[in-house]
Amino acid sequence: MSWYRNTVWFVKGLREYTRSGYESASKHFNSADTEVNVAGRSFLVTGANSGIGKATAIEIARRGGTVHLVCRNKERAEVAKGDIVTETGNQNIFLHIVDISNPKEIWTFAEKFKNEYKLNVLINNAGCMVNTRELTEEGLEKNFATNTLGTYILTTALLPLLEKEADARVITVSSGGMLVQKLNLSDLQSGNGPFDGTMVYAQNKRQQVVMTEQWAKAHRNIHFSVMHPGWADTPAVRSAMPDFYQKMKNSLRTEAQGADTVVWLAISPEATKLPSGLFFQDRQPVPTHLPLASTHSPPEDEKKLMEMLEEFSQKFKSTSPG
């Protein structure tokens, strides 16, 4: 069945996830949806120094938003901030150096951020695909630490700030790869059996979909969404999936095309007319499971994931300064 899921996902991807899929879908976009002035609204974008995160930050900055860039590498982040200010003329761009794979750093950052800023929209874009099993200094498997636990902690920590604002939103950048994975609670840190970085990443992305659905149920006055950007030509794809990149490079979306739905979800009045908790591709909600794929999980497993992540997160909060 996994062979079937992978094959269906790849064929679907060749049709929909490439640049031609975006060009086809975009014929039906309403340009007015993103012709929005967001001056006075505050946006936080993780992984914002390159790729889809940077492209998202640029489009929000163009429309007058205050943008908080959360990046791991100070030098690259400062270059990205300069690029964004130069390209958009928007001076309200703030830089925060945080490693999203480090839960203690995230807690410390979030507590400080809550005391100094307001927040209308959180965009969880930072992610990684490490193809060998690496542990962080906290002893966490790196993909899980970044993609799942980091996203969980940052969102959870900032929810009280978002709850204070009108039209608050949380957008998480996931992947169509999650379609080949069923939620697996027995091995969250991929310590059993052979390690396949691509499938670990896909499992993390399934976890992000489940988190989004659970948050949407629990926090009714915040609009949650999760999305697939398609297959875009980003530094992350080039470094993490070199074989895929070589095969597909002439068909990949641009970074701006990959970011389009993130921007739409972050700023468009139309996005929040749709229910909270949905999975999007090219400005449309799409199914979170392939036909006949057997990737559905019982509700108790989805609740259990949140309980497990909360337990993880509190362990690191209790030892963080402040």
Coordinates of C-alpha atoms in Angstrom, one line a residue:
M1 CA 0.0 0.0 0.0
S2 CA 2.9 2.4 0.6
W3 CA 4.1 1.8 -2.9
Y4 CA 0.6 2.7 -4.1
R5 CA 0.5 5.9 -2.0
N6 CA 3.9 7.0 -3.2
T7 CA 3.1 6.4 -6.8
V8 CA -0.2 8.2 -6.7
W9 CA 1.4 11.1 -4.8
F10 CA 4.2 11.5 -7.4
V11 CA 1.8 11.3 -10.4
K12 CA -0.5 13.8 -8.7
G13 CA 2.6 16.0 -8.1
L14 CA 3.7 15.9 -11.7
R15 CA 0.3 17.2 -12.7
E16 CA -0.5 19.7 -9.9
Y17 CA 2.6 20.6 -7.9
T18 CA 4.9 21.9 -10.6
R19 CA 5.0 25.3 -12.2
S20 CA 2.5 24.4 -14.9
G21 CA 0.1 23.3 -12.1
Y22 CA 0.4 26.7 -10.5
E23 CA 0.0 28.5 -13.9
S24 CA -3.2 26.6 -14.5
A25 CA -4.6 27.2 -11.0
S26 CA -3.7 30.9 -11.0
K27 CA -6.0 31.5 -14.0
H28 CA -8.8 31.3 -11.5
F29 CA -7.3 33.5 -8.8
N30 CA -9.0 36.8 -8.0
S31 CA -6.1 39.3 -7.9
A32 CA -8.2 41.6 -5.6
D33 CA -7.9 38.9 -2.8
T34 CA -4.3 40.0 -2.2
E35 CA -4.6 43.7 -3.1
V36 CA -4.8 44.4 0.6
N37 CA -3.2 47.1 2.7
V38 CA -2.1 45.4 5.9
A39 CA -0.4 48.4 7.5
G40 CA -0.7 48.2 11.3
R41 CA -0.9 44.4 11.3
S42 CA 2.0 42.3 12.6
F43 CA 3.3 39.1 11.0
L44 CA 5.9 36.7 12.2
V45 CA 7.5 34.4 9.6
T46 CA 9.9 31.6 10.6
G47 CA 12.6 30.5 8.3
A48 CA 12.4 33.9 6.6
N49 CA 16.0 34.4 5.3
S50 CA 15.4 32.4 2.0
G51 CA 13.0 30.5 -0.1
I52 CA 9.2 30.6 0.6
G53 CA 9.7 32.4 3.9
K54 CA 11.6 35.3 2.4
A55 CA 9.2 35.4 -0.6
T56 CA 6.3 35.6 1.9
A57 CA 7.9 38.3 3.9
I58 CA 8.6 40.4 0.8
E59 CA 4.9 40.3 -0.3
I60 CA 3.6 41.2 3.2
A61 CA 6.1 44.0 3.5
R62 CA 5.0 45.3 0.1
R63 CA 1.5 45.7 1.5
G64 CA 2.7 47.7 4.5
G65 CA 2.7 44.9 7.2
T66 CA 5.1 44.9 10.1
V67 CA 7.2 41.7 9.6
H68 CA 9.1 39.8 12.2
L69 CA 11.7 37.6 10.6
V70 CA 12.7 34.6 12.8
C71 CA 15.9 33.0 11.4
R72 CA 18.6 30.8 12.7
N73 CA 21.7 32.2 10.9
K74 CA 22.4 35.8 11.9
E75 CA 24.6 36.7 8.8
R76 CA 22.1 35.3 6.3
A77 CA 19.2 36.8 8.1
E78 CA 20.7 40.3 8.1
V79 CA 21.3 40.1 4.3
A80 CA 17.7 39.0 3.9
K81 CA 16.3 41.8 6.0
G82 CA 18.3 44.3 3.9
D83 CA 17.0 42.8 0.7
I84 CA 13.4 43.0 2.0
V85 CA 13.7 46.7 3.1
T86 CA 15.4 47.7 -0.1
E87 CA 12.9 45.8 -2.3
T88 CA 9.8 47.0 -0.5
G89 CA 10.8 50.3 1.1
N90 CA 9.2 49.1 4.3
Q91 CA 11.3 49.9 7.4
N92 CA 9.1 47.9 9.8
I93 CA 11.1 44.7 9.4
F94 CA 12.4 43.2 12.7
L95 CA 14.9 40.4 13.0
H96 CA 15.0 37.7 15.7
I97 CA 17.7 35.0 15.8
V98 CA 16.1 31.7 17.0
D99 CA 16.9 28.1 16.3
I100 CA 13.5 26.4 15.8
S101 CA 15.1 23.1 16.6
N102 CA 15.9 24.3 20.1
P103 CA 12.8 24.2 22.3
K104 CA 14.4 26.2 25.2
E105 CA 15.4 29.0 22.7
I106 CA 11.8 29.1 21.4
W107 CA 10.3 29.4 24.8
T108 CA 12.7 32.1 25.8
F109 CA 12.1 34.0 22.6
A110 CA 8.3 33.7 22.8
E111 CA 8.1 35.0 26.4
K112 CA 10.2 38.0 25.4
F113 CA 8.3 38.6 22.2
K114 CA 4.9 38.6 24.1
N115 CA 6.2 41.4 26.4
E116 CA 7.4 43.6 23.6
Y117 CA 5.1 43.2 20.5
K118 CA 1.7 42.5 19.3
L119 CA 1.0 39.7 16.8
N120 CA -1.8 39.2 14.2
V121 CA -0.5 36.4 12.0
L122 CA 2.0 33.6 12.7
I123 CA 3.5 31.9 9.7
N124 CA 5.2 28.6 10.6
N125 CA 7.5 28.2 7.6
A126 CA 10.8 27.0 9.1
G127 CA 11.6 23.3 8.4
C128 CA 14.3 20.9 7.6
M129 CA 14.9 17.6 5.9
V130 CA 17.9 15.9 7.3
N131 CA 18.6 12.7 5.5
T132 CA 20.6 11.0 8.3
R133 CA 19.4 10.6 11.9
E134 CA 21.0 13.5 13.8
L135 CA 20.3 14.6 17.4
T136 CA 20.1 18.1 18.6
E137 CA 22.0 19.2 21.7
E138 CA 18.8 18.5 23.6
G139 CA 18.8 14.9 22.4
L140 CA 16.0 15.3 19.9
E141 CA 15.9 13.9 16.4
K142 CA 16.5 17.0 14.3
N143 CA 13.6 16.8 11.8
F144 CA 11.1 16.2 14.6
A145 CA 12.6 18.9 16.7
T146 CA 12.3 21.5 13.9
N147 CA 9.2 20.5 11.9
T148 CA 6.9 19.2 14.7
L149 CA 8.0 20.2 18.2
G150 CA 9.4 23.6 17.2
T151 CA 6.2 24.4 15.4
Y152 CA 4.1 23.2 18.3
I153 CA 6.0 25.2 20.9
L154 CA 6.1 28.4 19.0
T155 CA 2.4 28.3 18.2
T156 CA 1.4 27.3 21.7
A157 CA 3.6 30.0 23.3
L158 CA 2.2 32.7 21.1
L159 CA -1.5 31.8 21.2
P160 CA -2.2 34.1 24.1
L161 CA -0.8 37.0 22.1
L162 CA -2.9 36.0 19.0
E163 CA -6.0 35.6 21.2
K164 CA -5.9 39.4 21.9
E165 CA -6.2 40.4 18.3
A166 CA -9.0 40.6 15.8
D167 CA -8.7 38.4 12.7
A168 CA -5.8 36.5 14.1
R169 CA -4.4 33.7 11.9
V170 CA -1.9 30.9 12.0
I171 CA -0.6 29.4 8.8
T172 CA 1.8 26.4 8.7
V173 CA 3.7 25.4 5.6
S174 CA 3.4 21.7 5.2
S175 CA 4.0 19.4 2.2
G176 CA 2.0 17.2 -0.2
G177 CA 4.5 14.5 1.0
M178 CA 2.3 14.1 4.1
L179 CA -0.3 12.4 1.9
V180 CA 1.9 9.2 1.9
Q181 CA 2.0 9.0 5.7
K182 CA -0.4 7.9 8.4
L183 CA 0.2 9.4 11.8
N184 CA 2.6 7.2 13.7
L185 CA 2.7 7.8 17.5
S186 CA 4.9 4.8 18.2
D187 CA 8.2 6.3 16.9
L188 CA 8.0 10.1 17.0
Q189 CA 11.8 10.5 16.8
S190 CA 12.4 7.8 14.2
G191 CA 14.7 5.7 16.3
N192 CA 13.4 2.3 15.1
G193 CA 14.4 0.7 11.9
P194 CA 16.1 2.2 8.9
F195 CA 16.1 6.0 8.7
D196 CA 14.6 7.5 5.6
G197 CA 14.8 11.3 5.8
T198 CA 12.2 11.9 3.1
M199 CA 9.6 9.7 4.9
V200 CA 10.5 11.2 8.3
Y201 CA 9.9 14.7 6.8
A202 CA 6.6 13.5 5.4
Q203 CA 5.5 12.1 8.8
N204 CA 6.4 15.4 10.4
K205 CA 4.2 17.2 7.8
R206 CA 1.3 14.8 8.6
Q207 CA 1.8 15.8 12.2
Q208 CA 1.5 19.5 11.2
V209 CA -1.8 18.8 9.5
V210 CA -3.1 17.0 12.6
M211 CA -1.9 19.8 14.9
T212 CA -3.6 22.4 12.7
E213 CA -6.9 20.5 12.9
Q214 CA -6.7 20.1 16.6
W215 CA -5.8 23.8 17.2
A216 CA -8.7 24.9 15.1
K217 CA -11.1 22.9 17.3
A218 CA -9.6 24.3 20.5
H219 CA -9.2 28.0 19.5
R220 CA -12.3 29.2 17.7
N221 CA -11.4 32.9 17.4
I222 CA -8.1 32.2 15.6
H223 CA -8.1 31.0 11.9
F224 CA -5.8 28.1 11.4
S225 CA -4.7 26.7 8.1
V226 CA -2.0 24.5 6.7
M227 CA -0.8 24.4 3.1
H228 CA 1.3 22.7 0.4
P229 CA 3.3 25.2 -1.6
G230 CA 3.8 22.8 -4.5
W231 CA 7.3 21.8 -5.6
A232 CA 9.3 25.0 -5.6
D233 CA 12.9 25.9 -6.5
T234 CA 14.3 26.8 -3.1
P235 CA 17.7 26.4 -1.4
A236 CA 16.2 23.8 0.9
V237 CA 15.0 21.6 -2.0
R238 CA 18.3 21.9 -3.7
S239 CA 20.3 20.9 -0.6
A240 CA 18.0 18.2 0.9
M241 CA 16.7 16.6 -2.3
P242 CA 19.5 17.0 -4.9
D243 CA 18.4 14.0 -7.1
F244 CA 14.8 15.2 -7.2
Y245 CA 16.0 18.7 -7.9
Q246 CA 18.1 17.6 -10.9
K247 CA 15.2 15.6 -12.3
M248 CA 12.6 18.3 -11.8
K249 CA 14.4 21.6 -11.9
N250 CA 13.0 22.8 -15.2
S251 CA 9.4 22.2 -13.9
L252 CA 9.7 23.6 -10.4
R253 CA 7.7 26.7 -9.2
T254 CA 9.4 29.9 -8.4
E255 CA 9.7 30.9 -4.7
A256 CA 7.0 33.5 -5.2
Q257 CA 4.7 30.9 -6.7
G258 CA 5.3 28.6 -3.8
A259 CA 4.6 31.5 -1.4
D260 CA 1.4 32.6 -3.1
T261 CA -1.0 30.6 -1.0
V262 CA 0.8 31.5 2.2
V263 CA 0.4 35.2 1.4
W264 CA -3.3 34.6 0.4
L265 CA -4.0 32.8 3.7
A266 CA -2.2 35.5 5.7
I267 CA -3.8 38.6 4.3
S268 CA -6.9 37.8 2.2
P269 CA -10.4 38.5 3.6
E270 CA -11.6 35.6 1.5
A271 CA -9.3 33.0 3.3
T272 CA -11.1 33.4 6.6
K273 CA -14.5 32.9 5.1
L274 CA -13.5 29.3 4.8
P275 CA -13.5 27.0 7.9
S276 CA -10.5 27.0 10.2
G277 CA -8.3 23.9 10.1
L278 CA -8.2 23.1 6.4
F279 CA -5.3 22.1 4.2
F280 CA -4.8 24.3 1.1
Q281 CA -3.1 24.2 -2.2
D282 CA -3.2 27.0 -4.7
R283 CA -5.8 29.0 -2.7
Q284 CA -8.2 26.0 -2.5
P285 CA -8.9 23.6 0.3
V286 CA -7.9 20.1 -0.7
P287 CA -8.3 16.6 0.9
T288 CA -5.7 15.5 3.5
H289 CA -5.8 11.9 2.4
L290 CA -5.4 10.2 -1.0
P291 CA -8.2 7.9 -2.1
L292 CA -7.8 4.3 -0.9
A293 CA -4.6 5.3 1.0
S294 CA -5.5 4.1 4.5
T295 CA -3.8 7.1 6.1
H296 CA -6.8 8.1 8.4
S297 CA -6.2 7.9 12.1
P298 CA -8.7 7.5 14.9
P299 CA -9.5 10.7 16.8
E300 CA -8.0 9.4 19.9
D301 CA -4.6 9.1 18.2
E302 CA -4.8 12.7 17.0
K303 CA -5.6 13.9 20.5
K304 CA -2.8 11.8 21.9
L305 CA -0.3 13.5 19.6
M306 CA -1.2 16.8 21.1
E307 CA -0.8 15.4 24.6
M308 CA 2.6 13.9 23.7
L309 CA 3.8 17.2 22.3
E310 CA 2.5 19.2 25.3
E311 CA 4.5 16.8 27.6
F312 CA 7.6 17.4 25.5
S313 CA 7.2 21.1 25.4
Q314 CA 6.6 21.5 29.1
K315 CA 9.8 19.6 29.9
F316 CA 11.8 22.2 28.1
K317 CA 9.8 25.2 29.4
S318 CA 10.5 24.2 33.0
T319 CA 14.2 24.4 32.4
S320 CA 14.3 27.6 30.3
P321 CA 15.4 30.9 31.8
G322 CA 12.7 33.3 32.7

